[in-house]
CSV table of C-alpha atoms and ligand atoms in Angstrom, one decimal:
chain,number,residue,atom,x,y,z
W,19,MET,CA,-27.5,-87.6,36.5
W,20,TYR,CA,-25.8,-86.9,39.8
W,21,SER,CA,-27.0,-88.3,43.1
W,22,ARG,CA,-25.0,-86.3,45.6
W,23,ILE,CA,-24.0,-82.7,44.8
W,24,VAL,CA,-21.8,-80.9,47.3
W,25,VAL,CA,-20.4,-77.4,47.5
W,26,LEU,CA,-17.3,-77.0,49.5
W,27,GLY,CA,-16.8,-73.4,50.8
W,28,ALA,CA,-19.8,-71.3,51.6
W,29,GLY,CA,-18.5,-67.8,50.8
W,30,TYR,CA,-19.7,-65.4,48.1
W,31,VAL,CA,-19.3,-68.0,45.4
W,32,GLY,CA,-20.2,-71.1,47.2
W,33,ILE,CA,-23.4,-70.0,48.9
W,34,THR,CA,-24.6,-68.1,45.8
W,35,LEU,CA,-24.0,-71.2,43.6
W,36,SER,CA,-25.7,-73.5,46.1
W,37,VAL,CA,-28.8,-71.3,46.3
W,38,ALA,CA,-28.9,-70.9,42.5
W,39,LEU,CA,-28.6,-74.7,42.0
W,40,CYS,CA,-31.5,-75.2,44.4
W,41,ALA,CA,-33.5,-72.7,42.4
W,42,THR,CA,-33.2,-75.1,39.4
W,43,GLY,CA,-34.6,-77.9,41.5
W,44,ILE,CA,-31.3,-79.5,42.5
W,45,ARG,CA,-30.6,-80.7,46.1
W,46,VAL,CA,-27.3,-79.4,47.5
W,47,LEU,CA,-25.2,-80.2,50.5
W,48,VAL,CA,-23.0,-77.2,51.6
W,49,VAL,CA,-19.9,-77.8,53.6
W,50,ASP,CA,-17.7,-75.1,55.2
W,51,ILE,CA,-14.9,-75.3,57.8
W,52,ASP,CA,-16.3,-72.4,59.7
W,53,GLU,CA,-18.8,-73.8,62.2
W,54,LYS,CA,-20.3,-70.4,63.1
W,55,LYS,CA,-21.0,-69.7,59.5
W,56,ILE,CA,-22.7,-73.1,59.1
W,57,ASP,CA,-24.9,-72.4,62.2
W,58,ARG,CA,-25.9,-69.1,60.7
W,59,LEU,CA,-26.6,-70.6,57.3
W,60,LYS,CA,-28.8,-73.3,58.9
W,61,LYS,CA,-30.9,-70.4,60.3
W,62,GLY,CA,-31.3,-68.8,56.9
W,63,ASP,CA,-28.6,-66.2,57.2
W,64,PRO,CA,-26.4,-66.2,54.1
W,65,CYS,CA,-23.7,-64.4,56.0
W,66,ILE,CA,-23.2,-62.0,53.0
W,67,ARG,CA,-25.3,-59.2,51.7
W,68,GLU,CA,-26.6,-59.9,48.2
W,69,ASP,CA,-30.0,-58.9,46.8
W,70,GLY,CA,-32.5,-61.8,47.0
W,71,LEU,CA,-30.1,-64.3,48.5
W,72,GLN,CA,-31.6,-64.5,52.0
W,73,GLU,CA,-35.2,-65.0,50.7
W,74,LEU,CA,-34.2,-67.8,48.4
W,75,LEU,CA,-32.0,-69.4,51.0
W,76,LYS,CA,-34.9,-69.5,53.5
W,77,LYS,CA,-37.2,-70.9,50.9
W,78,HIS,CA,-34.8,-73.8,50.0
W,79,ILE,CA,-34.2,-74.6,53.7
W,80,ASP,CA,-38.0,-74.8,54.2
W,81,THR,CA,-38.3,-77.3,51.3
W,82,SER,CA,-35.2,-79.2,52.5
W,83,CYS,CA,-33.5,-78.6,49.2
W,84,ILE,CA,-30.3,-77.4,50.9
W,85,ASP,CA,-28.5,-78.8,53.8
W,86,PHE,CA,-25.4,-77.7,55.7
W,87,ILE,CA,-22.5,-79.5,57.5
W,88,SER,CA,-19.4,-78.0,59.0
W,89,GLY,CA,-16.2,-79.7,58.0
W,90,ASP,CA,-13.5,-79.9,55.4
W,91,ALA,CA,-13.0,-81.8,52.1
W,92,SER,CA,-12.9,-85.2,53.8
W,93,VAL,CA,-16.5,-84.5,55.1
W,94,ALA,CA,-17.7,-82.9,51.9
W,95,ALA,CA,-16.5,-85.6,49.5
W,96,ILE,CA,-17.9,-88.7,51.0
W,97,ASP,CA,-19.9,-90.4,48.2
W,98,ALA,CA,-20.2,-87.1,46.3
W,99,ASP,CA,-20.4,-87.5,42.6
W,100,LEU,CA,-20.3,-83.8,41.9
W,101,LEU,CA,-18.2,-81.6,44.2
W,102,PHE,CA,-17.7,-77.9,43.6
W,103,ILE,CA,-14.6,-76.5,45.3
W,104,CYS,CA,-15.3,-72.8,46.1
W,105,LEU,CA,-12.3,-72.1,48.5
W,106,PRO,CA,-10.4,-68.9,48.8
W,107,THR,CA,-7.3,-68.5,46.5
W,108,ASP,CA,-5.5,-65.3,47.6
W,109,VAL,CA,-2.1,-63.9,46.7
W,110,ASP,CA,0.6,-63.1,49.3
W,111,ILE,CA,2.1,-59.7,49.8
W,112,SER,CA,4.5,-60.2,46.8
W,113,GLY,CA,1.6,-61.2,44.6
W,114,LYS,CA,2.4,-64.9,44.7
W,115,PRO,CA,-0.7,-67.1,44.5
W,116,GLN,CA,-1.6,-69.1,47.6
W,117,LEU,CA,-3.2,-72.3,46.3
W,118,ASP,CA,-2.2,-74.8,49.0
W,119,THR,CA,-5.6,-74.8,50.7
W,120,LEU,CA,-7.4,-75.5,47.4
W,121,ILE,CA,-4.9,-78.1,46.1
W,122,ASN,CA,-4.9,-80.0,49.5
W,123,ALA,CA,-8.7,-80.0,49.6
W,124,ALA,CA,-8.8,-81.4,46.0
W,125,HIS,CA,-6.4,-84.2,47.0
W,126,THR,CA,-8.3,-85.0,50.2
W,127,ALA,CA,-11.7,-84.9,48.3
W,128,SER,CA,-10.4,-87.3,45.7
W,129,GLU,CA,-9.9,-90.0,48.3
W,130,TYR,CA,-13.5,-90.0,49.3
W,131,MET,CA,-15.5,-89.2,46.1
W,132,ALA,CA,-17.7,-91.7,44.3
W,133,SER,CA,-16.3,-93.5,41.3
W,134,GLY,CA,-17.1,-91.7,38.1
W,135,GLY,CA,-17.7,-88.5,40.0
W,136,SER,CA,-16.6,-84.9,38.9
W,137,LEU,CA,-14.5,-82.6,41.0
W,138,VAL,CA,-15.1,-79.1,39.8
W,139,VAL,CA,-12.7,-76.2,40.7
W,140,LYS,CA,-14.8,-73.0,40.9
W,141,SER,CA,-12.1,-71.0,42.5
W,142,THR,CA,-9.9,-68.7,40.5
W,143,VAL,CA,-6.5,-70.5,40.0
W,144,LEU,CA,-3.3,-70.1,38.0
W,145,PRO,CA,-3.4,-71.8,34.6
W,146,GLU,CA,-2.3,-75.4,34.8
W,147,THR,CA,-3.5,-75.9,38.4
W,148,THR,CA,-6.4,-78.2,37.4
W,149,PHE,CA,-4.2,-80.1,35.0
W,150,LYS,CA,-1.6,-80.6,37.8
W,151,ILE,CA,-4.3,-81.6,40.3
W,152,ALA,CA,-5.8,-84.2,37.9
W,153,LYS,CA,-2.3,-85.6,37.2
W,154,SER,CA,-1.3,-85.9,40.9
W,155,ILE,CA,-4.5,-87.3,42.1
W,156,GLY,CA,-4.0,-90.5,40.1
W,157,ARG,CA,-7.6,-91.6,40.1
W,158,ARG,CA,-8.6,-92.4,36.5
W,159,ASP,CA,-12.3,-92.9,37.5
W,160,LEU,CA,-12.6,-89.3,38.6
W,161,ASN,CA,-13.1,-86.3,36.4
W,162,VAL,CA,-11.3,-83.1,37.4
W,163,LEU,CA,-12.8,-80.0,35.8
W,164,VAL,CA,-12.5,-76.3,36.2
W,165,CYS,CA,-15.5,-74.0,35.8
W,166,PRO,CA,-14.4,-70.4,36.7
W,167,GLU,CA,-16.9,-68.2,38.4
W,168,PHE,CA,-17.7,-64.8,36.8
W,169,LEU,CA,-20.3,-63.4,39.2
W,170,GLN,CA,-20.0,-59.8,40.4
W,171,GLU,CA,-20.6,-59.0,44.0
W,172,GLY,CA,-23.7,-56.8,44.4
W,173,THR,CA,-25.5,-58.8,41.6
W,174,ALA,CA,-24.2,-62.2,42.5
W,175,LEU,CA,-27.5,-64.2,42.5
W,176,ARG,CA,-28.7,-62.6,39.3
W,177,ASP,CA,-25.4,-63.3,37.6
W,178,THR,CA,-25.3,-66.9,38.8
W,179,LEU,CA,-28.9,-67.5,37.6
W,180,ASN,CA,-28.4,-65.7,34.3
W,181,PRO,CA,-24.7,-66.0,33.4
W,182,ASP,CA,-23.5,-64.4,30.1
W,183,ARG,CA,-21.4,-67.5,29.6
W,184,ILE,CA,-20.4,-70.7,31.3
W,185,VAL,CA,-16.8,-71.7,30.7
W,186,ILE,CA,-15.8,-75.3,31.5
W,187,GLY,CA,-12.3,-76.7,31.2
W,188,ALA,CA,-12.2,-80.4,31.0
W,189,ASP,CA,-10.3,-83.3,29.3
W,190,ASN,CA,-13.5,-85.3,29.3
W,191,PHE,CA,-16.1,-83.7,27.0
W,192,GLN,CA,-19.0,-85.8,28.4
W,193,ALA,CA,-18.2,-84.8,32.0
W,194,ALA,CA,-18.1,-81.1,30.8
W,195,SER,CA,-21.5,-81.5,29.0
W,196,ASP,CA,-23.1,-83.1,32.0
W,197,LEU,CA,-21.9,-80.3,34.2
W,198,ALA,CA,-23.1,-77.7,31.7
W,199,GLU,CA,-26.5,-79.2,31.7
W,200,ILE,CA,-27.2,-78.8,35.4
W,201,LEU,CA,-25.7,-75.3,35.8
W,202,PRO,CA,-28.2,-72.4,36.0
W,203,LYS,CA,-28.5,-70.6,32.6
W,204,ASN,CA,-30.9,-68.9,30.2
W,205,GLU,CA,-31.4,-69.1,26.5
W,206,ASN,CA,-28.7,-66.4,25.9
W,207,THR,CA,-26.0,-68.1,28.0
W,208,GLU,CA,-23.1,-69.1,25.9
W,209,VAL,CA,-21.5,-72.4,27.0
W,210,ILE,CA,-17.8,-72.7,26.1
W,211,ILE,CA,-16.1,-76.0,26.7
W,212,THR,CA,-12.4,-76.0,26.4
W,213,ASP,CA,-9.3,-77.5,28.0
W,214,PRO,CA,-8.7,-76.7,31.7
W,215,THR,CA,-5.7,-74.4,31.2
W,216,SER,CA,-7.6,-72.2,28.7
W,217,ALA,CA,-10.6,-72.0,31.0
W,218,GLU,CA,-8.3,-70.9,33.9
W,219,LEU,CA,-6.6,-68.3,31.7
W,220,ALA,CA,-9.9,-67.0,30.4
W,221,LYS,CA,-11.0,-66.1,34.0
W,222,MET,CA,-7.7,-64.3,34.8
W,223,ILE,CA,-7.8,-62.4,31.5
W,224,SER,CA,-11.4,-61.4,31.9
W,225,ASN,CA,-10.7,-59.8,35.3
W,226,THR,CA,-7.5,-58.2,34.1
W,227,MET,CA,-9.3,-56.7,31.1
W,228,LEU,CA,-12.1,-55.3,33.4
W,229,ALA,CA,-9.4,-53.9,35.7
W,230,SER,CA,-7.7,-52.3,32.8
W,231,LYS,CA,-10.9,-50.7,31.6
W,232,VAL,CA,-11.5,-49.1,35.0
W,233,THR,CA,-7.9,-48.1,35.2
W,234,PHE,CA,-8.4,-46.3,31.9
W,235,ALA,CA,-11.5,-44.6,33.2
W,236,ASN,CA,-9.6,-43.4,36.2
W,237,LEU,CA,-6.7,-42.2,34.1
W,238,VAL,CA,-9.2,-40.2,32.0
W,239,ALA,CA,-10.6,-38.7,35.3
W,240,ASP,CA,-7.1,-37.7,36.4
W,241,ILE,CA,-6.3,-36.2,33.0
W,242,ALA,CA,-9.7,-34.4,32.9
W,243,GLU,CA,-9.0,-32.8,36.3
W,244,LEU,CA,-5.9,-31.2,34.9
W,245,THR,CA,-7.1,-30.2,31.5
W,246,GLY,CA,-10.6,-28.9,32.1
W,247,ALA,CA,-12.3,-31.8,30.3
W,248,ASN,CA,-15.3,-33.6,31.9
W,249,SER,CA,-14.3,-37.2,32.2
W,250,HIS,CA,-17.9,-38.4,32.4
W,251,ASP,CA,-18.7,-36.9,29.0
W,252,VAL,CA,-15.5,-38.2,27.5
W,253,LEU,CA,-16.2,-41.7,28.7
W,254,LEU,CA,-19.8,-41.5,27.6
W,255,ALA,CA,-18.5,-40.7,24.1
W,256,VAL,CA,-15.8,-43.5,24.3
W,257,GLY,CA,-18.2,-46.1,25.6
W,258,ALA,CA,-20.8,-45.4,23.0
W,259,ASP,CA,-18.4,-47.1,20.5
W,260,LYS,CA,-19.8,-50.7,20.5
W,261,ARG,CA,-16.3,-52.0,19.9
W,262,ILE,CA,-15.3,-50.6,23.4
W,263,GLY,CA,-18.6,-50.8,25.3
W,264,ASN,CA,-19.8,-48.7,28.2
W,265,THR,CA,-19.3,-51.0,31.2
W,266,HIS,CA,-16.5,-50.5,33.6
W,267,LEU,CA,-15.9,-47.0,32.3
W,268,ARG,CA,-17.1,-45.1,35.4
W,269,PRO,CA,-14.3,-43.4,37.2
W,270,GLY,CA,-14.1,-43.8,41.0
W,271,PRO,CA,-11.6,-43.9,43.8
W,272,GLY,CA,-9.9,-47.0,42.4
W,273,TRP,CA,-10.8,-50.6,41.9
W,274,GLY,CA,-10.7,-53.3,44.6
W,275,GLY,CA,-12.6,-56.2,46.0
W,276,SER,CA,-11.5,-59.8,46.4
W,277,CYS,CA,-11.0,-60.5,42.7
W,278,LEU,CA,-9.6,-57.7,40.4
W,279,PRO,CA,-6.5,-56.9,42.5
W,280,LYS,CA,-5.7,-60.6,43.2
W,281,ASP,CA,-6.4,-61.8,39.6
W,282,THR,CA,-4.3,-59.0,38.1
W,283,GLN,CA,-1.5,-59.8,40.5
W,284,MET,CA,-1.8,-63.5,39.6
W,285,LEU,CA,-1.5,-62.7,35.9
W,286,SER,CA,1.5,-60.6,36.6
W,287,TYR,CA,3.0,-63.5,38.6
W,288,LEU,CA,2.2,-65.9,35.7
W,289,THR,CA,3.9,-63.7,33.0
W,290,GLN,CA,7.0,-63.5,35.2
W,291,SER,CA,7.1,-67.2,36.0
W,292,ILE,CA,6.9,-68.2,32.3
W,293,GLY,CA,9.7,-65.9,31.5
W,294,MET,CA,7.9,-63.1,29.8
W,295,PRO,CA,7.3,-60.3,32.4
W,296,SER,CA,4.8,-57.8,31.0
W,297,GLN,CA,5.1,-54.1,31.9
W,298,PHE,CA,1.6,-53.7,30.5
W,299,VAL,CA,0.0,-56.2,33.0
W,300,ASP,CA,2.2,-54.8,35.9
W,301,SER,CA,1.2,-51.3,35.1
W,302,ILE,CA,-2.6,-52.0,35.4
W,303,TYR,CA,-2.1,-52.8,39.1
W,304,SER,CA,0.4,-50.1,39.8
W,305,GLU,CA,-1.7,-47.4,38.0
W,306,ASN,CA,-4.5,-48.3,40.3
W,307,ILE,CA,-2.4,-47.8,43.4
W,308,ASP,CA,-1.2,-44.4,42.1
W,309,HIS,CA,-4.8,-43.4,41.4
W,310,ILE,CA,-6.0,-44.3,44.9
W,311,GLU,CA,-3.1,-42.2,46.3
W,312,ARG,CA,-4.1,-39.2,44.0
W,313,VAL,CA,-7.7,-39.4,45.4
W,314,ALA,CA,-6.4,-39.4,49.0
W,315,ASN,CA,-4.2,-36.4,48.2
W,316,ARG,CA,-7.1,-34.6,46.6
W,317,ILE,CA,-9.1,-35.1,49.8
W,318,LEU,CA,-6.3,-33.7,51.9
W,319,ASP,CA,-6.1,-30.7,49.5
W,320,LEU,CA,-9.8,-30.1,50.0
W,321,MET,CA,-9.6,-30.2,53.8
W,322,PRO,CA,-9.1,-27.0,55.7
W,323,GLN,CA,-6.2,-27.2,58.1
W,324,LYS,CA,-7.4,-25.9,61.4
W,325,GLY,CA,-6.3,-28.6,63.8
W,326,SER,CA,-9.9,-29.8,64.6
W,327,GLU,CA,-11.1,-30.5,61.1
W,328,LYS,CA,-13.7,-33.1,60.5
W,329,LEU,CA,-14.0,-35.4,57.5
W,330,ALA,CA,-17.2,-37.4,56.7
W,331,ILE,CA,-16.7,-40.5,54.6
W,332,LEU,CA,-19.8,-42.0,52.9
W,333,GLY,CA,-19.2,-45.6,51.9
W,334,VAL,CA,-16.4,-48.0,52.8
W,335,THR,CA,-17.2,-51.2,50.8
W,336,PHE,CA,-15.4,-51.6,47.5
W,337,LYS,CA,-18.7,-51.1,45.6
W,338,GLY,CA,-22.3,-50.5,46.5
W,339,GLY,CA,-24.7,-53.4,47.1
W,340,THR,CA,-22.1,-55.6,48.8
W,341,ASP,CA,-20.7,-55.8,52.4
W,342,ASP,CA,-17.3,-56.9,51.1
W,343,LEU,CA,-14.4,-54.9,52.5
W,344,ARG,CA,-11.7,-57.0,51.0
W,345,ARG,CA,-9.1,-54.7,49.4
W,346,SER,CA,-11.6,-51.8,49.2
W,347,PRO,CA,-10.1,-48.6,47.8
W,348,ALA,CA,-12.1,-46.7,50.3
W,349,ILE,CA,-10.2,-48.4,53.2
W,350,GLU,CA,-6.9,-47.5,51.5
W,351,VAL,CA,-8.1,-43.9,51.1
W,352,ILE,CA,-9.2,-43.7,54.8
W,353,ASN,CA,-5.9,-45.1,56.0
W,354,ALA,CA,-4.0,-42.6,53.9
W,355,VAL,CA,-6.0,-39.5,55.0
W,356,SER,CA,-6.3,-40.6,58.7
W,357,LYS,CA,-2.6,-40.0,59.1
W,358,LYS,CA,-3.3,-36.3,58.7
W,359,VAL,CA,-7.0,-35.7,59.5
W,360,PRO,CA,-7.8,-35.7,63.2
W,361,ASN,CA,-11.6,-36.6,63.1
W,362,ILE,CA,-13.2,-38.9,60.6
W,363,ASN,CA,-16.9,-39.9,60.6
W,364,ILE,CA,-17.9,-43.0,58.6
W,365,TYR,CA,-21.2,-44.2,57.4
W,366,ASP,CA,-21.8,-47.3,55.2
W,367,PRO,CA,-25.1,-49.1,55.0
W,368,SER,CA,-23.4,-52.5,55.4
W,369,LEU,CA,-21.9,-51.6,58.8
W,370,SER,CA,-25.1,-52.5,60.6
W,371,SER,CA,-24.0,-55.5,62.7
W,372,ASN,CA,-21.4,-55.8,65.4
W,373,SER,CA,-19.4,-58.3,63.3
W,374,ALA,CA,-19.4,-56.0,60.3
W,375,ILE,CA,-18.2,-53.1,62.5
W,376,SER,CA,-15.4,-55.1,64.1
W,377,ASP,CA,-14.3,-56.4,60.6
W,378,PHE,CA,-14.1,-52.8,59.5
W,379,GLU,CA,-12.4,-51.6,62.7
W,380,SER,CA,-9.7,-54.2,62.2
W,381,LEU,CA,-8.7,-52.5,58.9
W,382,VAL,CA,-8.4,-48.9,60.0
W,383,ASP,CA,-7.0,-46.7,62.8
W,384,GLN,CA,-9.9,-46.8,65.2
W,385,ARG,CA,-8.6,-43.8,67.3
W,386,LYS,CA,-9.5,-41.4,64.5
W,387,ILE,CA,-12.7,-42.9,63.4
W,388,SER,CA,-16.3,-42.7,64.5
W,389,ILE,CA,-18.9,-45.0,62.8
W,390,LYS,CA,-22.3,-43.3,62.5
W,391,GLU,CA,-25.7,-44.9,62.0
W,392,ASP,CA,-26.8,-42.8,59.1
W,393,ALA,CA,-25.5,-40.5,56.4
W,394,TYR,CA,-26.8,-37.3,58.1
W,395,LYS,CA,-25.2,-38.1,61.4
W,396,CYS,CA,-22.0,-38.8,59.5
W,397,VAL,CA,-21.9,-35.4,57.8
W,398,GLU,CA,-22.9,-33.5,60.9
W,399,SER,CA,-20.5,-30.5,61.4
W,400,ALA,CA,-18.1,-31.9,58.8
W,401,ASP,CA,-15.8,-29.7,56.8
W,402,LEU,CA,-15.9,-32.0,53.9
W,403,ALA,CA,-18.0,-35.0,52.9
W,404,VAL,CA,-16.5,-37.6,50.5
W,405,VAL,CA,-18.6,-40.2,48.7
W,406,LEU,CA,-16.3,-43.3,48.2
W,407,THR,CA,-18.9,-46.0,47.4
W,408,ASP,CA,-21.8,-46.0,45.0
W,409,TRP,CA,-24.6,-47.1,47.3
W,410,GLU,CA,-28.0,-46.4,45.9
W,411,GLU,CA,-29.1,-44.5,49.0
W,412,PHE,CA,-26.4,-41.9,48.4
W,413,LYS,CA,-28.2,-41.0,45.1
W,414,THR,CA,-31.3,-40.0,47.0
W,415,LEU,CA,-29.8,-38.1,50.0
W,416,ASP,CA,-31.8,-35.2,51.2
W,417,LEU,CA,-29.2,-32.6,50.2
W,418,ALA,CA,-31.0,-29.7,51.9
W,419,LEU,CA,-30.6,-31.7,55.2
W,420,VAL,CA,-27.0,-32.5,54.4
W,421,LYS,CA,-26.4,-28.8,53.9
W,422,ALA,CA,-28.2,-27.8,57.1
W,423,VAL,CA,-26.1,-30.2,59.3
W,424,MET,CA,-22.7,-29.9,57.7
W,425,GLY,CA,-20.1,-27.5,59.1
W,426,THR,CA,-19.0,-26.4,55.6
W,427,PRO,CA,-21.3,-27.7,52.9
W,428,VAL,CA,-18.7,-29.2,50.5
W,429,ILE,CA,-19.0,-32.7,49.0
W,430,TYR,CA,-16.3,-34.5,47.0
W,431,ASP,CA,-18.1,-37.1,45.0
W,432,THR,CA,-15.7,-39.8,43.7
W,433,ARG,CA,-18.6,-41.9,42.3
W,434,ASN,CA,-20.7,-39.4,40.4
W,435,VAL,CA,-23.8,-40.2,42.4
W,436,ILE,CA,-24.8,-36.7,43.8
W,437,ASP,CA,-27.2,-34.7,41.6
W,438,GLU,CA,-25.2,-31.6,40.5
W,439,ARG,CA,-28.2,-29.5,39.7
W,440,VAL,CA,-29.9,-30.1,43.1
W,441,ALA,CA,-26.6,-29.5,45.0
W,442,SER,CA,-26.1,-26.2,43.2
W,443,GLU,CA,-29.6,-25.0,43.8
W,444,ILE,CA,-29.3,-25.8,47.5
W,445,GLY,CA,-25.9,-24.1,47.8
W,446,ILE,CA,-23.6,-27.1,48.3
W,447,GLU,CA,-20.2,-26.9,46.7
W,448,LEU,CA,-20.0,-30.2,44.8
W,449,ILE,CA,-16.6,-31.3,43.6
W,450,LYS,CA,-16.7,-34.3,41.3
W,451,LEU,CA,-13.9,-36.7,40.6
W,452,GLY,CA,-12.9,-36.4,37.0
W,453,THR,CA,-14.0,-32.8,36.4
W,454,GLN,CA,-11.8,-29.7,36.8
W,455,ASN,CA,-12.3,-28.1,40.1
W,456,PRO,CA,-10.3,-25.3,41.9
W,457,LYS,CA,-8.3,-26.3,44.9
W,458,ARG,CA,-10.2,-24.8,47.8
W,459,PHE,CA,-7.6,-24.4,50.4
W,460,SER,CA,-4.3,-24.0,48.5
K,26,LIG,N1,-16.2,-63.2,45.5
K,26,LIG,C1,-16.3,-63.0,44.2
K,26,LIG,O1,-16.9,-62.0,43.7
K,26,LIG,C2,-15.7,-64.0,43.3
K,26,LIG,C3,-16.1,-64.0,41.9
K,26,LIG,C4,-15.5,-64.9,41.1
K,26,LIG,C5,-14.6,-65.9,41.5
K,26,LIG,N2,-14.2,-65.8,42.9
K,26,LIG,C6,-13.2,-66.8,43.3
K,26,LIG,O2,-13.9,-67.9,44.0
K,26,LIG,C7,-13.1,-68.4,45.1
K,26,LIG,C8,-13.9,-68.2,46.4
K,26,LIG,O3,-14.1,-66.8,46.6
K,26,LIG,P1,-15.2,-66.3,47.7
K,26,LIG,O4,-15.2,-64.8,47.6
K,26,LIG,O5,-16.4,-67.1,47.7
K,26,LIG,O6,-14.3,-66.6,49.1
K,26,LIG,P2,-14.8,-66.5,50.5
K,26,LIG,O7,-13.6,-66.2,51.3
K,26,LIG,O8,-16.0,-65.6,50.6
K,26,LIG,O9,-15.4,-68.0,50.9
K,26,LIG,C9,-14.5,-69.1,51.1
K,26,LIG,C10,-15.2,-70.0,52.1
K,26,LIG,O10,-14.4,-71.2,52.2
K,26,LIG,C11,-14.3,-71.6,53.6
K,26,LIG,N3,-13.1,-72.4,53.7
K,26,LIG,C12,-11.8,-71.9,53.8
K,26,LIG,N4,-11.0,-73.0,53.9
K,26,LIG,C13,-11.8,-74.1,53.9
K,26,LIG,C14,-11.5,-75.5,54.0
K,26,LIG,N5,-10.2,-75.9,54.1
K,26,LIG,N6,-12.5,-76.4,54.0
K,26,LIG,C15,-13.8,-75.9,54.0
K,26,LIG,N7,-14.1,-74.6,53.9
K,26,LIG,C16,-13.1,-73.7,53.8
K,26,LIG,C17,-14.3,-70.3,54.3
K,26,LIG,O11,-14.8,-70.5,55.7
K,26,LIG,C18,-15.3,-69.4,53.5
K,26,LIG,O12,-16.6,-69.6,54.0
K,26,LIG,C19,-11.8,-67.6,45.1
K,26,LIG,O13,-10.9,-68.3,44.3
K,26,LIG,C20,-12.2,-66.3,44.3
K,26,LIG,O14,-11.1,-65.7,43.7
K,26,LIG,C21,-14.8,-65.0,43.7
């Protein structure tokens, strides 16, 4: 059906999509402007941490199913009859979407693509972006579609190979059907074909609804701490209602990552720009900021103030299973507490390469922070250990060893990953986010 399939942008979305397409037997050319990234990809390094991705990437390189070139849209689009645009679309400090890179790339690509080809926007964009691109390109022989990506980091490959749904926004039904046919899916995947603006809005609403669910869970946690309720039991009861569902109802230090904050801000920008600002949408974002601040204050409350106190932080990525530090609530908590705490040890399983460490160090006050190679070195002689990310390995920590090496054996678990019964047997004071606990040093 297509003779030259190209993916432009080899980040979390682009490389996962490329590898998943190869898994269904399709040959893919991957193009990225970052030459170093392309060199690493050619050697089988996906440049991101995702379960199963590296193995599959290497397999596809060995069978020549996937190829890589560094360059921009003008390189990617030559003779392409299916081009996926997976470029970043961020918001600026005021929440205004920054879509120039994507729009320019689409225009450039349109000059080089094969007649009858399909240009597919995978990036998250403001509603009407695809419509405006199609209109301004002015090439009637080209289809411009949008197919928003719904993968979650940490399970990106699994989500891309087995999506719950594929949403395609297109003016040309045949082009949408052809695209749907080649995308990875299973027998339960729902394929929804609609107009481009509805597809774009569906993506933004999905993420804002997920953000609002987590915001709700965190609100319950904050209420529970002040009322004596146990938020985990409350949310278990609430999530058991099938109308509500139990995903995204786990309280934590706040939501983050590259998508939820940005997409919520984009929706907020959209409601303002169409003349119907929404306090509801705005509050989802601002409630999260307030919650992160409350978590940071809680940590400060729990720290003894002796001038040489040491805090151990377990986890800095925005969730377990990914190396993504973008807009991680853990980073915001660290930056807030590092203004007051003199010594902070950090451990995160993803900080295992020099480039990951320097990315992390660029986000925090390095003078206060010491990165450790494992969880036990991190908590050594600490007055308080705080779990900020739900990495699997934190669930199986040897708590007896943790107790033996800590200065004062106190853990503040913001992710509900530490076994309460074992901690109590061993003599660790476990304080869980979302349950009522006494202030230790008030
Ligand atoms: N990361 C996610 O979990 C996720 C999930 C769903 C949707 N999305 C959306 O998908 C889009 C891509 O996100 P991502 O996380 O993969 O981004 P990313 O930053 O990980 O990757 C973007 C890639 O594009 C490359 N690039 C930038 N400008 C380029 C240009 N002009 N020409 C060629 N390459 C260029 C970068 O080098 C980088 O490798 C965004 O709109 C995002 O909102 C992301």
